């Protein structure tokens, strides 16, 4: 038999025979796609993708490809050595031979054609690849027409030079209902048939999307993602024998009982008495809410699942309650995986740390995966076609494929993997089948996506049989037919009122004529004078620059203040390792000093430093040490810390309510005090921070200000429930009715299977950013060197281990203005490795003086260009 390789002999390894690879990919498909999974037309999805597996690399059987594979300098014509186009047409032919509907054949065509690429505009792509004109000369042929001739030539080459392989592939792919002779003999008719499936009826038109159903895009995703995962892991060489008791792709499930035991232990240690003090009443209501959610979650699952919500005030333990509900639903519906999605990378590690502690595990096994862009390990230059098979990091692929029982990730990873995913992102799609997806703080989704996300959730529920749980204190009600799992949510808001809101005169001036914001100097004085010497105060700013200026004004006016950042830096220098620092001991050192503690928090501080500093602040507030913390919005989600007073720069109502959740969080006093003010322009900017952040695109501040005015009813103070319930509902209703938030065209991209348009969307601002690893200790420098060597040697296991720690030492710096001095400064920093864009600095060396400040974090020295937002 003629030897044909899918992957060549190299580096001392034997080559992989093509038919062995095709059979292996098909075997893996059986592990990845459940037996009962169906297309919208009721066909077997597993059988569909198995068929694609048998044909996807059929084009590699040509002499042209084999010559190129064994000698990359061989002068084979480029078009004749591309293998995916032939596989795509054979996929359509094979699926049609097996009786699949036209749309399923089209989905298979695209999945194979793009198994090394990204999803295109389906109708346009299919038409372009199949359309041919009559009577044109060879010289005037389009690239697509020349490709069609190349495909026929490739198939003929295989028939002549590898007939046994052709016979085997056709027998497997078509269930012995067709042959390569029939394929070649009917190739012209096949082109006509594929073209007509997406042709426009109107004369003179090229193609139409009207023939595609609303389920076409999801079918392409389902078949493509499953094929890519099976193919990439097969190419990487990790065995997955069907006779093994545990598949490579199976998850280890976190048990509900283990989490329940953990919660019960917490409740045993905390008094839960509805007639006791406020803290005891809070514990009682937390327990009552969780019991209610679990009971309703079970009923929800027995009724088939769908979309549910959990609406509870901040501080009510939503993380553990939401995870408990997800586990209960998973067990009831018989699913395998849970995906916990968060809006910000900054709070992923907090959730992961808690889960690791509960289940005595880490995020490197099959029970738990932490996944966001900083955890991915990519090599530049590895892209389409054969080059993508260079990656042999199977464990990394499986982590990025969300095969663990519980994956903690971001909205970016979840929703961008459903809306125009990259080839690598597609591998996580099979894991979403029959999963439970928890959306933490869904109001944080960009407004432009407020119509697209419900469409994607509908796709998850209808096509992937997933269940979705959205949980927050400020529920935006994005989804139709959502089921609330909390009995009478308003009762929990009423019984757990912890704060009252004060409306600063600057807000009145904004409402009246949008003049007269509060200066940072006056704001600093208010923070100093507004409370007693033993109180803790939090000020949340809208931009990094605003927070920095406010910190500077406080430093100028607090002669006896203790810089917590400076104390932390001293501890780092002494210990040489972040892991050696005890936040409690650090808090004790600060508590022994006179004067207030002063803390600055923003995303310019390394994540590992922020977490430690927050723990120090928690300890100080518990001790009653006077403390002023200035932060950006990062503390509004997932940070379990409580201050006596809080100040929030003008923002959307949901952000104000989230900020209030950091005040009197555990009922340390009868009422906490939250002030809403409007801060002035910092330094040389043109707009106030509030206007710069929240009036871009859709102007949110007028809606927020009008909502505040409508519920304050002439009062200078507003009860918490009035803002947290009435205010939130009113605000979202006005956004939807007055601003019509959400882009309708985004939804049409899904319905019209326009993968290219979806792929151009992003959940985050389309701004360039530079990732910079900030080394502050010798341990940090050793990790960088370890990552560099691992990347040099393509040692992906060691690379992942190093990068997992380094991502907590990394800051992401947005760059505004192409070619700006700021961008040049960042690009001139030393890269970790020549094949990565990640930069590094050693903050201990004089060469990097000015790039890092112990209090405020990373900064480009002497910055005079566009200011940077959070």
mmCIF file of C-alpha atoms in Angstrom, residues 679-836:
data_model
loop_
_atom_site.group_PDB
_atom_site.id
_atom_site.type_symbol
_atom_site.label_atom_id
_atom_site.label_comp_id
_atom_site.label_asym_id
_atom_site.label_seq_id
_atom_site.Cartn_x
_atom_site.Cartn_y
_atom_site.Cartn_z
ATOM 1 C CA UNK A 679 -15.450 64.719 40.439
ATOM 2 C CA UNK A 680 -13.718 67.344 38.337
ATOM 3 C CA UNK A 681 -11.329 66.946 35.421
ATOM 4 C CA UNK A 682 -7.913 65.659 36.579
ATOM 5 C CA UNK A 683 -4.907 67.554 35.246
ATOM 6 C CA UNK A 684 -5.043 68.365 31.516
ATOM 7 C CA UNK A 685 -8.009 66.260 30.404
ATOM 8 C CA UNK A 686 -11.018 67.716 28.611
ATOM 9 C CA UNK A 687 -13.826 65.762 30.295
ATOM 10 C CA UNK A 688 -14.660 64.756 33.821
ATOM 11 C CA UNK A 689 -13.818 61.104 34.512
ATOM 12 C CA UNK A 690 -17.526 60.245 34.700
ATOM 13 C CA UNK A 691 -18.241 61.786 31.296
ATOM 14 C CA UNK A 692 -15.124 60.298 29.716
ATOM 15 C CA UNK A 693 -16.037 56.758 30.769
ATOM 16 C CA UNK A 694 -19.842 56.669 30.766
ATOM 17 C CA UNK A 695 -20.875 59.127 28.064
ATOM 18 C CA UNK A 696 -18.922 57.491 25.275
ATOM 19 C CA UNK A 697 -21.328 56.074 22.709
ATOM 20 C CA UNK A 698 -24.541 55.751 24.702
ATOM 21 C CA UNK A 699 -24.749 58.638 27.197
ATOM 22 C CA UNK A 700 -25.467 56.848 30.482
ATOM 23 C CA UNK A 701 -24.957 59.676 32.960
ATOM 24 C CA UNK A 702 -28.109 61.646 32.065
ATOM 25 C CA UNK A 703 -30.165 58.469 32.555
ATOM 26 C CA UNK A 704 -28.432 57.780 35.880
ATOM 27 C CA UNK A 705 -28.841 61.377 37.083
ATOM 28 C CA UNK A 706 -32.512 61.480 36.077
ATOM 29 C CA UNK A 707 -33.090 58.198 37.914
ATOM 30 C CA UNK A 708 -31.438 59.535 41.071
ATOM 31 C CA UNK A 709 -33.537 62.698 40.841
ATOM 32 C CA UNK A 710 -36.746 60.707 40.380
ATOM 33 C CA UNK A 711 -36.252 58.595 43.521
ATOM 34 C CA UNK A 712 -34.714 61.205 45.841
ATOM 35 C CA UNK A 713 -37.939 63.258 45.830
ATOM 36 C CA UNK A 714 -36.211 66.366 47.190
ATOM 37 C CA UNK A 715 -34.338 64.516 49.931
ATOM 38 C CA UNK A 716 -30.596 64.882 50.535
ATOM 39 C CA UNK A 717 -30.427 61.240 51.598
ATOM 40 C CA UNK A 718 -31.943 58.212 49.862
ATOM 41 C CA UNK A 719 -32.743 54.832 51.495
ATOM 42 C CA UNK A 720 -30.789 51.868 50.153
ATOM 43 C CA UNK A 721 -33.821 49.923 48.927
ATOM 44 C CA UNK A 722 -35.090 52.914 46.973
ATOM 45 C CA UNK A 723 -31.905 52.995 44.913
ATOM 46 C CA UNK A 724 -31.046 49.282 44.872
ATOM 47 C CA UNK A 725 -34.510 48.118 43.814
ATOM 48 C CA UNK A 726 -36.671 50.958 42.473
ATOM 49 C CA UNK A 727 -33.698 52.861 41.099
ATOM 50 C CA UNK A 728 -32.183 49.844 39.347
ATOM 51 C CA UNK A 729 -35.471 48.828 37.728
ATOM 52 C CA UNK A 730 -36.180 52.403 36.621
ATOM 53 C CA UNK A 731 -32.657 52.841 35.257
ATOM 54 C CA UNK A 732 -32.752 49.685 33.130
ATOM 55 C CA UNK A 733 -36.244 50.431 31.866
ATOM 56 C CA UNK A 734 -35.089 53.875 30.732
ATOM 57 C CA UNK A 735 -32.001 52.428 29.076
ATOM 58 C CA UNK A 736 -34.074 49.988 27.085
ATOM 59 C CA UNK A 737 -36.913 52.357 26.189
ATOM 60 C CA UNK A 738 -35.101 55.676 25.768
ATOM 61 C CA UNK A 739 -31.699 54.496 24.555
ATOM 62 C CA UNK A 740 -32.711 51.196 22.891
ATOM 63 C CA UNK A 741 -29.413 49.726 24.020
ATOM 64 C CA UNK A 742 -27.983 46.830 22.065
ATOM 65 C CA UNK A 743 -27.064 46.538 18.401
ATOM 66 C CA UNK A 744 -29.711 44.842 16.258
ATOM 67 C CA UNK A 745 -27.205 44.144 13.494
ATOM 68 C CA UNK A 746 -25.165 41.962 15.874
ATOM 69 C CA UNK A 747 -28.134 39.630 16.226
ATOM 70 C CA UNK A 748 -28.594 39.572 12.455
ATOM 71 C CA UNK A 749 -25.003 38.380 12.073
ATOM 72 C CA UNK A 750 -25.938 35.226 14.001
ATOM 73 C CA UNK A 751 -29.212 34.699 12.160
ATOM 74 C CA UNK A 752 -27.452 35.199 8.805
ATOM 75 C CA UNK A 753 -24.402 33.091 9.699
ATOM 76 C CA UNK A 754 -21.982 35.958 9.131
ATOM 77 C CA UNK A 755 -19.047 34.570 11.039
ATOM 78 C CA UNK A 756 -16.641 37.173 9.687
ATOM 79 C CA UNK A 757 -18.718 40.048 11.067
ATOM 80 C CA UNK A 758 -19.086 38.313 14.428
ATOM 81 C CA UNK A 759 -15.356 37.648 14.513
ATOM 82 C CA UNK A 760 -14.708 41.378 14.156
ATOM 83 C CA UNK A 761 -16.687 42.135 17.333
ATOM 84 C CA UNK A 762 -15.109 42.314 20.748
ATOM 85 C CA UNK A 763 -16.480 42.518 24.266
ATOM 86 C CA UNK A 764 -13.661 44.842 25.217
ATOM 87 C CA UNK A 765 -12.681 48.118 23.647
ATOM 88 C CA UNK A 766 -10.746 47.645 20.437
ATOM 89 C CA UNK A 767 -7.630 49.240 21.798
ATOM 90 C CA UNK A 768 -4.130 47.967 21.612
ATOM 91 C CA UNK A 769 -2.577 46.924 24.870
ATOM 92 C CA UNK A 770 0.866 45.814 25.937
ATOM 93 C CA UNK A 771 1.245 43.107 28.572
ATOM 94 C CA UNK A 772 4.116 43.886 30.941
ATOM 95 C CA UNK A 773 5.475 41.505 33.571
ATOM 96 C CA UNK A 774 6.689 43.580 36.514
ATOM 97 C CA UNK A 775 9.459 41.874 38.465
ATOM 98 C CA UNK A 776 9.775 43.124 42.036
ATOM 99 C CA UNK A 777 11.704 40.189 43.537
ATOM 100 C CA UNK A 778 14.402 37.725 42.515
ATOM 101 C CA UNK A 779 11.707 35.034 42.473
ATOM 102 C CA UNK A 780 9.803 36.985 39.804
ATOM 103 C CA UNK A 781 12.940 37.213 37.684
ATOM 104 C CA UNK A 782 13.523 33.460 38.005
ATOM 105 C CA UNK A 783 9.970 32.789 36.788
ATOM 106 C CA UNK A 784 10.527 34.993 33.738
ATOM 107 C CA UNK A 785 13.730 33.167 32.904
ATOM 108 C CA UNK A 786 12.014 29.795 33.349
ATOM 109 C CA UNK A 787 9.244 30.863 30.956
ATOM 110 C CA UNK A 788 11.752 32.124 28.420
ATOM 111 C CA UNK A 789 13.679 28.840 28.406
ATOM 112 C CA UNK A 790 10.462 26.785 28.239
ATOM 113 C CA UNK A 791 9.214 28.820 25.290
ATOM 114 C CA UNK A 792 12.577 28.460 23.563
ATOM 115 C CA UNK A 793 12.382 24.689 23.972
ATOM 116 C CA UNK A 794 8.640 24.416 23.277
ATOM 117 C CA UNK A 795 8.309 22.848 26.736
ATOM 118 C CA UNK A 796 4.630 23.710 27.110
ATOM 119 C CA UNK A 797 4.132 22.001 30.462
ATOM 120 C CA UNK A 798 6.870 24.069 32.098
ATOM 121 C CA UNK A 799 5.726 27.158 30.231
ATOM 122 C CA UNK A 800 2.181 26.815 31.557
ATOM 123 C CA UNK A 801 3.455 26.368 35.113
ATOM 124 C CA UNK A 802 5.568 29.524 34.864
ATOM 125 C CA UNK A 803 2.933 31.603 33.064
ATOM 126 C CA UNK A 804 0.289 30.648 35.615
ATOM 127 C CA UNK A 805 2.334 32.440 38.280
ATOM 128 C CA UNK A 806 3.529 35.214 36.011
ATOM 129 C CA UNK A 807 0.045 36.279 35.000
ATOM 130 C CA UNK A 808 -0.400 37.479 38.586
ATOM 131 C CA UNK A 809 2.685 39.640 38.064
ATOM 132 C CA UNK A 810 1.434 41.096 34.780
ATOM 133 C CA UNK A 811 -0.252 44.418 34.074
ATOM 134 C CA UNK A 812 -2.059 45.222 30.834
ATOM 135 C CA UNK A 813 -1.390 48.733 29.571
ATOM 136 C CA UNK A 814 -3.821 50.131 26.952
ATOM 137 C CA UNK A 815 -2.177 52.183 24.215
ATOM 138 C CA UNK A 816 -4.028 55.109 22.688
ATOM 139 C CA UNK A 817 -2.630 56.595 19.509
ATOM 140 C CA UNK A 818 -0.720 54.465 17.022
ATOM 141 C CA UNK A 819 2.933 55.399 16.956
ATOM 142 C CA UNK A 820 2.645 57.567 20.082
ATOM 143 C CA UNK A 821 5.609 58.087 22.369
ATOM 144 C CA UNK A 822 3.842 55.982 24.981
ATOM 145 C CA UNK A 823 3.500 53.045 22.589
ATOM 146 C CA UNK A 824 7.138 53.335 21.541
ATOM 147 C CA UNK A 825 8.242 53.353 25.179
ATOM 148 C CA UNK A 826 6.301 50.178 25.878
ATOM 149 C CA UNK A 827 7.368 48.400 22.701
ATOM 150 C CA UNK A 828 10.988 49.211 23.514
ATOM 151 C CA UNK A 829 10.775 47.272 26.755
ATOM 152 C CA UNK A 830 12.538 43.925 26.701
ATOM 153 C CA UNK A 831 10.321 41.017 25.525
ATOM 154 C CA UNK A 832 10.172 37.841 27.583
ATOM 155 C CA UNK A 833 11.070 35.925 24.413
ATOM 156 C CA UNK A 834 11.469 36.840 20.772
ATOM 157 C CA UNK A 835 8.302 34.877 19.901
ATOM 158 C CA UNK A 836 5.990 36.737 22.266
#
